[in-house]
Coordinates of C-alpha atoms in Angstrom, one line a residue:
Chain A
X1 CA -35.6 11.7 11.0
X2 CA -33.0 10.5 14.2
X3 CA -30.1 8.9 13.4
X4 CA -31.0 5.5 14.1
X5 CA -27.6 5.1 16.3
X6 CA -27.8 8.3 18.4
X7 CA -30.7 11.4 18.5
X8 CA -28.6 13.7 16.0
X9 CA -30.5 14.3 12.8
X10 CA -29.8 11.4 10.2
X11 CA -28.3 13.8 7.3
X12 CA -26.9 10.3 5.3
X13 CA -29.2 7.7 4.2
X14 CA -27.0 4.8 2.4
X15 CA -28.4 2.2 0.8
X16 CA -26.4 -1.2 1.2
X17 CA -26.9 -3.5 -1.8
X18 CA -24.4 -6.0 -1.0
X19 CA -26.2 -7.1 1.7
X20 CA -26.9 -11.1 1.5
X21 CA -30.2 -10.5 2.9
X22 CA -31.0 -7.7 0.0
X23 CA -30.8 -3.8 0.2
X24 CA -30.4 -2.3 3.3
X25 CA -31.8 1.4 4.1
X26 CA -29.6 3.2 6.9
X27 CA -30.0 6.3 8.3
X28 CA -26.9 8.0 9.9
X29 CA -25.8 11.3 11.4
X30 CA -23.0 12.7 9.8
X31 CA -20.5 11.3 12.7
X32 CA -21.6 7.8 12.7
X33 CA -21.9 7.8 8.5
X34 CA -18.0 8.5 8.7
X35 CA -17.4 6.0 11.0
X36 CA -19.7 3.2 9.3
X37 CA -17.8 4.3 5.9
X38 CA -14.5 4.6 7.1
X39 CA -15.3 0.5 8.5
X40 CA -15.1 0.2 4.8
X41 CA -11.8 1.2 4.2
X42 CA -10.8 -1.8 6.4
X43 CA -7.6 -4.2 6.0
X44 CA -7.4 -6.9 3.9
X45 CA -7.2 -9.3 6.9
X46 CA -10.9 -7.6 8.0
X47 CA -11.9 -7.4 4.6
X48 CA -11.5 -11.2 4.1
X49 CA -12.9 -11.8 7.2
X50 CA -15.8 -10.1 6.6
X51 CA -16.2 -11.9 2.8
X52 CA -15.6 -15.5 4.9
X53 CA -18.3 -14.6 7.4
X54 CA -21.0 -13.3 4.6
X55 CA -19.7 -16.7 2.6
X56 CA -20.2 -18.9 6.0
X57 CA -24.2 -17.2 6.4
X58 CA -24.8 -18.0 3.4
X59 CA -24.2 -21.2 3.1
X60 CA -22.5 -23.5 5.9
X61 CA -23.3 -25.0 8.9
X62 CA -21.6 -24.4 12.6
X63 CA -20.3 -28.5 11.9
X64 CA -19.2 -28.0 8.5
X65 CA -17.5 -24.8 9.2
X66 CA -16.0 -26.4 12.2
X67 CA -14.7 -29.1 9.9
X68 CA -13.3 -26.6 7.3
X69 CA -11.3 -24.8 10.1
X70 CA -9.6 -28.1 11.0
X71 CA -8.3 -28.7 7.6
X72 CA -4.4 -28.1 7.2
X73 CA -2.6 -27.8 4.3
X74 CA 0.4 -30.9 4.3
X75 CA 3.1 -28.5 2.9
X76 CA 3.2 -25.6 5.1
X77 CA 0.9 -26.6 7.9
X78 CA -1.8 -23.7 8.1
X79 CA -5.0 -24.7 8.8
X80 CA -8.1 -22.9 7.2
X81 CA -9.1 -21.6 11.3
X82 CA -5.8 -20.1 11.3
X83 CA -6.0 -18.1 7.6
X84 CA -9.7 -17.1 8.2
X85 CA -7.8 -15.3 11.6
X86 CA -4.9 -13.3 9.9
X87 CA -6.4 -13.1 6.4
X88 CA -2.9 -14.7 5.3
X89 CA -2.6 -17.9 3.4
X90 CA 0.7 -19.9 3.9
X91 CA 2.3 -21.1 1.3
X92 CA 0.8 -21.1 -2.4
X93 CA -0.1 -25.0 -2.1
X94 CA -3.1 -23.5 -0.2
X95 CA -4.8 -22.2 -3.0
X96 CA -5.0 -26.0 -4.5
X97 CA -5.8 -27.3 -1.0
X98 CA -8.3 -25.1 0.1
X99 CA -9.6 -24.5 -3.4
X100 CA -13.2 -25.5 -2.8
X101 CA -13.6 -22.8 -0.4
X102 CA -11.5 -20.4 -1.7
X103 CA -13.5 -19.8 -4.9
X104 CA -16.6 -18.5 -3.7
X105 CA -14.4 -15.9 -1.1
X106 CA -12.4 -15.3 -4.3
X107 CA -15.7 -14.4 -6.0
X108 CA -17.2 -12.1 -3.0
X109 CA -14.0 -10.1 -3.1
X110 CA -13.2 -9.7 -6.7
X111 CA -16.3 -11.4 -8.3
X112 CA -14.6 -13.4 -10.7
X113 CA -12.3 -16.5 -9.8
X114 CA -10.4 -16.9 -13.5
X115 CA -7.0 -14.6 -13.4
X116 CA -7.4 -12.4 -16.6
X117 CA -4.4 -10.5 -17.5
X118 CA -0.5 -11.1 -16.9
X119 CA 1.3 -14.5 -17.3
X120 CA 4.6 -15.2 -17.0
X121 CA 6.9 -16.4 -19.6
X122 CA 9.0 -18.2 -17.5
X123 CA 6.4 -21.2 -16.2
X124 CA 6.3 -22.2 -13.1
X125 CA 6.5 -25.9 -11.3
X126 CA 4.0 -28.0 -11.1
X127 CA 2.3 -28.0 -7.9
X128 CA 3.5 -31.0 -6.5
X129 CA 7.3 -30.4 -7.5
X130 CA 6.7 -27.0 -5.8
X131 CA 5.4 -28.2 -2.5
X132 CA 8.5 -31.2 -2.9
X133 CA 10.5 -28.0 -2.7
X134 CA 9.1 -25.9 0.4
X135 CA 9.1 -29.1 2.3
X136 CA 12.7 -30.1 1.2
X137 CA 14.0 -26.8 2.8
X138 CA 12.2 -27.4 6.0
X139 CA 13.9 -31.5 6.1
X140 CA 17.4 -29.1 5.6
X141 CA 16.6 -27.0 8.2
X142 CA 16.0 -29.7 10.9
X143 CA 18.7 -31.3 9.7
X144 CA 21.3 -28.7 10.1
X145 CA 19.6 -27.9 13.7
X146 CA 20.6 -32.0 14.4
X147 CA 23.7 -31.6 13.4
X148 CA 23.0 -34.1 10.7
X149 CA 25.3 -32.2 8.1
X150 CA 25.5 -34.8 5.9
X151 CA 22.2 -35.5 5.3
X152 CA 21.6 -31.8 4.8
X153 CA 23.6 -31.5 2.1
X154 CA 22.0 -34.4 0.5
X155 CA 18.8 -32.3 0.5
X156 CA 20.6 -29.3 -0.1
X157 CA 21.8 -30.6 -3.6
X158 CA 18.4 -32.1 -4.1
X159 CA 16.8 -28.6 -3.7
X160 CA 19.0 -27.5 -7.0
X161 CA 18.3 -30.2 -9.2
X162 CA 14.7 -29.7 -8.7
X163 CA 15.2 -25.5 -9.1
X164 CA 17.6 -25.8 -11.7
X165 CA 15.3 -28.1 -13.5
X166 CA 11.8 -25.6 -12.7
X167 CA 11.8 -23.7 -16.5
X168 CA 11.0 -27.0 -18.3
X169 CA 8.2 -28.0 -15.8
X170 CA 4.5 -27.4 -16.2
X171 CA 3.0 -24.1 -15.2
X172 CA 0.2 -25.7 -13.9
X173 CA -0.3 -25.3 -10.1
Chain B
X1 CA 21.4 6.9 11.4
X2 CA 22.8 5.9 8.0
X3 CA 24.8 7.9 6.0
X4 CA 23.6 6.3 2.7
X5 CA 19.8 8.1 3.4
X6 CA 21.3 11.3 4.5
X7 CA 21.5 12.4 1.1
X8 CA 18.0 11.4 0.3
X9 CA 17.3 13.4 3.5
X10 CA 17.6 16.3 1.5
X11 CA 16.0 15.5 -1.5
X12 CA 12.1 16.2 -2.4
X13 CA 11.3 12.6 -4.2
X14 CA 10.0 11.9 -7.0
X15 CA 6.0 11.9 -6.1
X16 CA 6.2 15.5 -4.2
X17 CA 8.0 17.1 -7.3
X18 CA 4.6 19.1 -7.7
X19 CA 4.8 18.7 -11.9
X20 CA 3.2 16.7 -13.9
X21 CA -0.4 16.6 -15.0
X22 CA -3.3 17.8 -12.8
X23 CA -0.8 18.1 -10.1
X24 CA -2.2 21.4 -8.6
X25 CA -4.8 18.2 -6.7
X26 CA -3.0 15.3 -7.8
X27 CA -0.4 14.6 -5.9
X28 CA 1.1 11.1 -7.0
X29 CA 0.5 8.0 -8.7
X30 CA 1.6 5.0 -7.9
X31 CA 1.1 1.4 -9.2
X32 CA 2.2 -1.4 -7.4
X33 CA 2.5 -5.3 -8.0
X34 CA 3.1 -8.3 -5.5
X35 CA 5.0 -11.1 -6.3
X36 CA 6.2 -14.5 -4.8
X37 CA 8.6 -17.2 -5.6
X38 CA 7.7 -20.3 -6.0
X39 CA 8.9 -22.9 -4.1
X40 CA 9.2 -21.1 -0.9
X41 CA 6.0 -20.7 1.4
X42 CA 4.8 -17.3 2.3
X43 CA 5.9 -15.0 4.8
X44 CA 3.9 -15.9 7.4
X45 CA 5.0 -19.7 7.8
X46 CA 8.9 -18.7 6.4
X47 CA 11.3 -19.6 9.1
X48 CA 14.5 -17.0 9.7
X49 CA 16.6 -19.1 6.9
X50 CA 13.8 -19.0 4.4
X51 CA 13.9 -15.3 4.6
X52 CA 17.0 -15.4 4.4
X53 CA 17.4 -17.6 1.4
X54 CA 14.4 -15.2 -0.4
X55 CA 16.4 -12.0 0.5
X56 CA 19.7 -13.3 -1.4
X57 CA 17.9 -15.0 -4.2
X58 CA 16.4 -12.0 -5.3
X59 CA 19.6 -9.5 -4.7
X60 CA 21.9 -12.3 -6.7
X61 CA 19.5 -12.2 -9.3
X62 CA 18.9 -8.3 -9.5
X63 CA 22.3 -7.9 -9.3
X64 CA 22.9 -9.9 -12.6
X65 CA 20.8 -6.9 -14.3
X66 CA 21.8 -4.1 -16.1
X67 CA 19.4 -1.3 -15.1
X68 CA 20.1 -2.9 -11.3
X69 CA 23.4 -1.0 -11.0
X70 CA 23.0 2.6 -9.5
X71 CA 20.3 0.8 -6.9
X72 CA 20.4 1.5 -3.5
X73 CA 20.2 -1.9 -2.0
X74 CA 19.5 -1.6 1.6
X75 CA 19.0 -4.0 4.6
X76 CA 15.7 -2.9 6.3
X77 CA 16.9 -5.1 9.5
X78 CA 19.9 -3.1 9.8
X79 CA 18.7 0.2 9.7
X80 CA 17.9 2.6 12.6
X81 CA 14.2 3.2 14.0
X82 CA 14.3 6.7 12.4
X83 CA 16.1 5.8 9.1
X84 CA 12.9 3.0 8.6
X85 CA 10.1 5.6 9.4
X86 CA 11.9 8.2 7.3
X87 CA 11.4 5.4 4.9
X88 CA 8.3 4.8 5.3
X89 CA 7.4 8.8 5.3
X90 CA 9.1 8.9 2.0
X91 CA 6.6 6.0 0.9
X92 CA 9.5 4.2 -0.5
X93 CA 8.2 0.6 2.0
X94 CA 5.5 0.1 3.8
X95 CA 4.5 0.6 7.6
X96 CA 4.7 -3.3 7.6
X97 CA 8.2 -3.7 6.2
X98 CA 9.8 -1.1 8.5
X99 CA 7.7 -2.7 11.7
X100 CA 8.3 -6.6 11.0
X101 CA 11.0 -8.7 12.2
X102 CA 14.0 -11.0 10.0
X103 CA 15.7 -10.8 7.0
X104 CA 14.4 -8.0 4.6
X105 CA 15.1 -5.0 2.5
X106 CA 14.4 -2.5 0.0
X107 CA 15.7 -1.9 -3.5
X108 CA 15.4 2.2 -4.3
X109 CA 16.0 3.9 -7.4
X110 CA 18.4 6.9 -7.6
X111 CA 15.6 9.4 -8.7
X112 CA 13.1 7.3 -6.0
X113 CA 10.7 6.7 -8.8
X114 CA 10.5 2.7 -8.0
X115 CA 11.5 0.2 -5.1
X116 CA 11.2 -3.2 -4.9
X117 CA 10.5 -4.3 -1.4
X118 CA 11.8 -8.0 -0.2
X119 CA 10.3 -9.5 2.6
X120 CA 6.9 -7.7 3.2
X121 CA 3.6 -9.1 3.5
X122 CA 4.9 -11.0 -0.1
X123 CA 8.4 -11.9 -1.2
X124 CA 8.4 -9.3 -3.8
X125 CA 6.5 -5.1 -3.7
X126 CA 7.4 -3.7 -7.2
X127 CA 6.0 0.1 -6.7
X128 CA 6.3 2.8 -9.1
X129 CA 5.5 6.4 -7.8
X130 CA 5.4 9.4 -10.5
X131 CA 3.9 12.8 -9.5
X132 CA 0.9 14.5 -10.5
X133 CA -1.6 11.9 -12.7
X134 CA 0.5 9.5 -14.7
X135 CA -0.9 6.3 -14.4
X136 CA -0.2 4.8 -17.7
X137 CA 3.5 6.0 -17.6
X138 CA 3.9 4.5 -14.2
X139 CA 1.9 0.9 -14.9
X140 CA 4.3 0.5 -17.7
X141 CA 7.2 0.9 -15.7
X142 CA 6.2 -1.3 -13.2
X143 CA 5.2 -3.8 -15.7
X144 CA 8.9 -3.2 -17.7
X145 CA 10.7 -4.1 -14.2
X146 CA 8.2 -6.8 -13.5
X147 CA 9.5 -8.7 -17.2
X148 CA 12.9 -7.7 -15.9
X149 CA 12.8 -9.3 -12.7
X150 CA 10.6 -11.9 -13.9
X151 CA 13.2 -13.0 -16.3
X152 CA 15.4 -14.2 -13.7
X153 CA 13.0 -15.5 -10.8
X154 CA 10.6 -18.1 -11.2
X155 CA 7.1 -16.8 -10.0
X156 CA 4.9 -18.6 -8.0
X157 CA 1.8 -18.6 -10.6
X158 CA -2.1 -20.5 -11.0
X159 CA -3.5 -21.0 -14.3
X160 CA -6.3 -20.3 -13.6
X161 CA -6.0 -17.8 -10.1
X162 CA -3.0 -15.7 -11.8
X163 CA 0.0 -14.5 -9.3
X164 CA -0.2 -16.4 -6.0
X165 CA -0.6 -13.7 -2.8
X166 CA -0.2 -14.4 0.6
X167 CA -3.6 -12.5 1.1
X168 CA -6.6 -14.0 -1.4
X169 CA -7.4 -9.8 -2.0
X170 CA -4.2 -9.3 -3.9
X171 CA -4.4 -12.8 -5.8
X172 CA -4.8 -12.1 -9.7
X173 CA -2.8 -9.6 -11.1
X174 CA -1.1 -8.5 -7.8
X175 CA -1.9 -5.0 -8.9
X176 CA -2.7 -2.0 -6.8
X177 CA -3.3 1.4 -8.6
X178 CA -3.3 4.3 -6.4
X179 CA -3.6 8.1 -7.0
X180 CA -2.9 10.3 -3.7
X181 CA -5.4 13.5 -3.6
X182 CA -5.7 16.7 -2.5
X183 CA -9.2 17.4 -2.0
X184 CA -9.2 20.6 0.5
X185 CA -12.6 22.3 -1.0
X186 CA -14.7 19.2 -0.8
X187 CA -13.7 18.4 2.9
X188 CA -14.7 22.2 3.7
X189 CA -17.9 22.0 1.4
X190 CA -18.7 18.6 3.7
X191 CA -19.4 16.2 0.0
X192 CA -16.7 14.0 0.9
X193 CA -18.6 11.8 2.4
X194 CA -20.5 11.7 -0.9
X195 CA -17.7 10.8 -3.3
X196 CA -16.9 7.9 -1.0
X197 CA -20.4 6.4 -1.3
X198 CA -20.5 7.5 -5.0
X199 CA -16.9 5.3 -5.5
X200 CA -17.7 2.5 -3.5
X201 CA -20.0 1.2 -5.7
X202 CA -17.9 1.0 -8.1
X203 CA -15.0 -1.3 -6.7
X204 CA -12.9 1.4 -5.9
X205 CA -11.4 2.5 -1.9
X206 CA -10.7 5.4 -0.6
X207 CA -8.5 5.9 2.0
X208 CA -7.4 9.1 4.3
X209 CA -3.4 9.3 4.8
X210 CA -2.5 9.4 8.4
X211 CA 0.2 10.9 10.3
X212 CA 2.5 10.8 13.0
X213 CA 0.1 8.9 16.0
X214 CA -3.4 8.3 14.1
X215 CA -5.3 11.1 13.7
X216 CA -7.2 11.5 10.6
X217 CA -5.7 13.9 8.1
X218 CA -8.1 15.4 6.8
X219 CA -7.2 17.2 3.1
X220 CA -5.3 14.3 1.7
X221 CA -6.9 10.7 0.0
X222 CA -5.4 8.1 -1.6
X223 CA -8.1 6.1 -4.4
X224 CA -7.2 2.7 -5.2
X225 CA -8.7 -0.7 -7.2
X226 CA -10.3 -3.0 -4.7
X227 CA -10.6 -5.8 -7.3
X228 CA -7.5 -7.7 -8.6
X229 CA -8.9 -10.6 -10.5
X230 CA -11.0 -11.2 -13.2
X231 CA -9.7 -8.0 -14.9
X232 CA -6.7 -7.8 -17.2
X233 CA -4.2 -5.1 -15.8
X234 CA -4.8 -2.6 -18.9
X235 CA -8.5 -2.6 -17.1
X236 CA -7.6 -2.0 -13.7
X237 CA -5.8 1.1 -14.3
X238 CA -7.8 2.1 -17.2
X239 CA -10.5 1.9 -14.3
X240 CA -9.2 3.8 -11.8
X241 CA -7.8 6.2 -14.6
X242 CA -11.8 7.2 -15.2
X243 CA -12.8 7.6 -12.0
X244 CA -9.6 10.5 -11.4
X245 CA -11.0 13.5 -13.6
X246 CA -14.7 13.1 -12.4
X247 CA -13.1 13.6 -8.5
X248 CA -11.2 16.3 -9.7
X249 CA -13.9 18.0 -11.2
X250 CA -16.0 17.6 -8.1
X251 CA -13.2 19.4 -6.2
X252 CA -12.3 22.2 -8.4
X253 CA -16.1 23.1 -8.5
X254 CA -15.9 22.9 -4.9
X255 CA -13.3 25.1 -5.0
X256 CA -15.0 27.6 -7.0
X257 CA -18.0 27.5 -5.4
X258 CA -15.8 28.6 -2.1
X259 CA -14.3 31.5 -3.6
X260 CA -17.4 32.4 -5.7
X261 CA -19.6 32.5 -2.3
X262 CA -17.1 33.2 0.6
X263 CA -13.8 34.6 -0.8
X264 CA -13.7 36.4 2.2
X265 CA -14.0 33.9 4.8
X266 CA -11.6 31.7 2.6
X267 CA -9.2 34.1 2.3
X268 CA -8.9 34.8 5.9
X269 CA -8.7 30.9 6.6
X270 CA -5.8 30.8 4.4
X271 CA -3.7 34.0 5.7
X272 CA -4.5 32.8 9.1
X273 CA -3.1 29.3 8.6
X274 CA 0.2 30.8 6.8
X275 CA 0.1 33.2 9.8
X276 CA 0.4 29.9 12.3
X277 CA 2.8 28.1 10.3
X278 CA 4.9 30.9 9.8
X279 CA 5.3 32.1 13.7
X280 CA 4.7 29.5 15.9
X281 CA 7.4 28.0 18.1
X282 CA 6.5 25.0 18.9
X283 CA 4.3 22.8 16.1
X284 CA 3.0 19.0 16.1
X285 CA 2.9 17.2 12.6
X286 CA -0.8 17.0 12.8
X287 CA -1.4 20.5 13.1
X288 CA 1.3 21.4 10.4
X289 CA 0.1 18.9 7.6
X290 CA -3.2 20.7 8.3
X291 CA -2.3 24.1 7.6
X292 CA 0.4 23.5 5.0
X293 CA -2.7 21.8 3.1
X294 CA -4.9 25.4 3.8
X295 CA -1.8 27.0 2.5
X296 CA -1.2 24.8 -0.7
X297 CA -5.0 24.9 -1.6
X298 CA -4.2 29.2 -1.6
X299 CA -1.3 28.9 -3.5
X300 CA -3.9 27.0 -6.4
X301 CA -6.7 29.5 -5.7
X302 CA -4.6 32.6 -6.4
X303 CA -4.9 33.7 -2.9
X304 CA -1.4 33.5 -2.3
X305 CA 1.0 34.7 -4.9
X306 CA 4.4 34.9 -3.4
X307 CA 5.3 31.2 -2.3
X308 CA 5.6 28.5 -5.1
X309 CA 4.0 25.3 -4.3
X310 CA 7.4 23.2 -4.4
X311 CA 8.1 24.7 -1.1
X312 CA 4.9 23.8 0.3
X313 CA 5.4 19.9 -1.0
X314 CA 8.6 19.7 0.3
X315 CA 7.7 21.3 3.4
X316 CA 4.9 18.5 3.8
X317 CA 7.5 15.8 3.8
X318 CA 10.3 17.6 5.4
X319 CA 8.3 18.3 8.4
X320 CA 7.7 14.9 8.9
X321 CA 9.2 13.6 12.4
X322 CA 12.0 11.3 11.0
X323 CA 12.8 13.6 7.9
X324 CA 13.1 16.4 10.5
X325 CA 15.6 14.4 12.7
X326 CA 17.2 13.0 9.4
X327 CA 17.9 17.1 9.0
X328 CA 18.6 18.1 11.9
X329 CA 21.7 15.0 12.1
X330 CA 20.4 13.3 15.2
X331 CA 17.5 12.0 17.1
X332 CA 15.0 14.2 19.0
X333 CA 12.3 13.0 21.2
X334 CA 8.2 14.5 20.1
X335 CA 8.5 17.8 22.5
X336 CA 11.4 18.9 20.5
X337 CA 11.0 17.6 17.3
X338 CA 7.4 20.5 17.8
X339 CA 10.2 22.9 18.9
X340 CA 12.5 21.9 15.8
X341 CA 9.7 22.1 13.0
X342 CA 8.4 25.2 13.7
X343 CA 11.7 26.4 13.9
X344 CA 12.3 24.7 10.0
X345 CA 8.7 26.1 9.1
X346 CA 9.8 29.7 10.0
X347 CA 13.3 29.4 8.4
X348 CA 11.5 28.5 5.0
X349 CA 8.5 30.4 5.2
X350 CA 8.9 33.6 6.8
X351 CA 11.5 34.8 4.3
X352 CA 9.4 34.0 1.3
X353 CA 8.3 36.7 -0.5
X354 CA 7.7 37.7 -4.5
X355 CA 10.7 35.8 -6.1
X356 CA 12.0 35.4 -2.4
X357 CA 11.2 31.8 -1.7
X358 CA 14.3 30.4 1.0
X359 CA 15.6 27.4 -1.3
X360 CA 15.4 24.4 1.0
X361 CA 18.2 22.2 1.5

């Protein structure tokens, strides 16, 4: 049997079973196995990339995906078109904003979406009171580049209360 | 270059010791967590000052602890081109650290058994590296300086998604296990390409190590988790832990299928490649990490008697183009640096013979 990219010999046959469309039979020569296997030992950024684009076949339209990419998280600002290009979420606000779509890529990658394991003794802020914080330090920083040192420092000691007040907080996010 | 690294220059590291178990093909361990703080976003939408704020959060809090004192802290923004790769060769931060831009930096342990990198792809890189297979030994380190850092530093934590990752692959338990490889006889014997399928399947990468440029190196593989949630950390190592002593078996049959059907042939392969190594004049990286791994595999075999494996580990990593400039006390561009390790290669090979090894410095 060819290879069924070139007319070497096929030496590997590999079964694909992650396929969405069922197992897959292919049959390689040993040069273009390696280089099919080694598109396996691919970056995160490819690897969720290729997880959002088996998720997308699956199951949403060109519209709806078009409407996902628009959406934009209010604390940092990344919108899901931009994280399904680097593979790199923003801030950790995204993971309650985009939560309805980041489940099921959760679940291709690691096939579970509950965190077993680890948890921290020290909790951490709630969600909101987190996302208070990230933008806080973004008002300070357009304030000091305004000159407007006054009202910087105002945030600045606003940013500590809320910090020095985190431990007591829930840990839910 | 800095003066603080020249004395680490010289040093092996703690993951090329050569001890430890199963260390004649295991070459490290290492275990690795990633962390963020909450109330800051992640790197990739941090602006210079929250970078900066992250950087001296976390060195005002480390600096508060005990076991923090004989740290080298250093600023990775500071350093020279050569100092970060030489970094980066002695796996202490990642390609990504050394290549990005702002405020960030590297704790490093005296005996270079853990750093904690600030700044990378997430705030916080806790990595543990111990030679030969330890992964137990190393997971609870990295978990004892995870409590330690985590005492003073409010994580950025889901009930329900674990630790928070800039990238949804890490979320979870942030936890990579890795155990580097050398796997020489089942390269030759062409069933590498079998083990990866074989591992695959069973939610765990393999990886090749590259060199200087990109080209594939051959002899050496690094196996890792793929999954991070879902599956308590105990698991995840206890996983990759299982999967260790089947590839290890799979290579020393390998190996003793080679020398049980072409001792000869193998034999020859091996003289010839201490042959190049040892009179050559000029030498790239590639071609070095190559032989030195034909050598080291001889040294296991028997075939070679006379040169202790040590050498050949440090020689790996002191070959290496910034450890070689690091050496040598100044900067060389690729044509010399060939010129310069062959040179080194000679110095510390030539002369070995039965109880003769040169010492390296």
């Amino acid at each position: 049997m060819k290879c069924q990219h070139c007319e070497k010999p096929a030496t590997f046959h590999i079964t694909e079973l992650t396929e969405p469309s069922g197992p897959q039979v292919m049959h390689l020569c040993e040069e273009h196995a390696r280089h099919y296997l080694s598109k396996e030992q691919s970056t995160p950024t490819s690897l969720v990339a290729d997880h959002l684009e088996k998720q997308l076949k699956l199951g949403q339209t060109a519209e709806e995906l078009a409407e996902l990419d628009q959406q934009e998280c209010p604390v940092c600002g990344i919108t899901f078109y931009e994280f399904r290009n680097a593979g790199r979420l923003g801030c950790p606000y995204d993971y309650t904003v985009f939560q309805k779509d980041l489940e099921p890529l959760l679940i291709n990658i690691h096939a579970s979406r509950e965190h077993k394991g680890k948890r921290p003794t020290r909790l951490a802020p709630s969600a909101d009171r987190q996302a208070e914080l990230i933008q806080l330090r973004r008002e300070m920083e357009e304030a000091i580049e305004k000159e407007n040192y006054e009202r910087a420092s105002e945030i600045r000691d606003r940013i500590r209360s809320l910090e020095s007040g985190q431990s007591d907080t829930s840990s839910d996010l | 270059m800095d003066p603080k690294l020249d004395e680490l220059a010289g040093q092996c590291g703690e993951w090329l010791r050569g001890t430890g178990p199963e260390s004649d093909i295991v070459i490290s361990s290492r275990v690795r967590l990633a962390r963020n703080l909450a109330g800051f976003p992640f790197i990739k939408k941090c602006s210079p000052e929250d970078r900066q704020a992250i950087e001296r959060t976390v060195r005002a809090k480390m600096e508060k602890l005990e076991q923090w004192k004989d740290v080298r802290y250093l600023m990775v923004d500071e350093l020279s081109e050569v100092d970060r790769q030489f970094l980066v060769e002695r796996q202490l931060i990642s390609r990504e650290l050394a290549d990005s831009e702002g405020a960030r930096a590297v704790a490093i342990d005296p005996g270079e058994q853990f750093s904690v990198m600030i700044n990378e792809e997430d705030h916080l890189r806790l990595q543990v590296m111990h030679s030969g297979l330890s992964l137990q030994e190393a997971w609870q380190t990295v978990n004892a300086l995870d409590d330690l850092i985590e005492g003073e530093i409010t994580y950025a934590f889901h009930s329900k998604f674990g630790y928070l990752t800039a990238c949804p692959t890490n979320a979870g338990t942030g936890l990579r296990v890795s155990v580097m490889l050398h796997l020489p006889a089942l390269v030759i014997t062409r069933q590498i390409d079998k083990v990866f399928r074989s591992l695959q399947k069973i939610s765990v990468t393999v990886r090749g190590l590259y060199g200087e440029g990109s080209q594939y190196m051959g002899d050496f593989y690094q196996v890792s988790n793929q999954i991070t949630l879902g599956r308590s950390e105990e698991e995840l190592v206890q996983q990759v832990s299982e999967v260790i002593p089947v590839l290890i078996d799979y290579e020393r049959r390998a190996r003793r299928f080679l020398v049980e059907e072409s001792e000869q042939d193998l034999h020859d392969d091996v003289s010839r490649a201490r042959g190049i190594l040892c009179t050559a004049k000029k030498i790239s990286s590639e071609e070095t990490m190559h032989y030195l791994s034909k050598v080291r595999m001889g040294i296991n075999l028997g075939l070679i008697d006379d040169l202790p494996i040590t050498t050949i580990n440090k020689l790996f990593i002191h070959t290496q183009p910034a450890h070689l400039q690091k050496l040598r006390g100044r900067t060389l561009g690729s044509a010399d640096r060939n010129v310069e390790r062959a040179s080194y290669l000679q110095r510390h090979l030539a002369d070995s013979g039965p109880g003769g090894a040169a010492e390296l410095n």
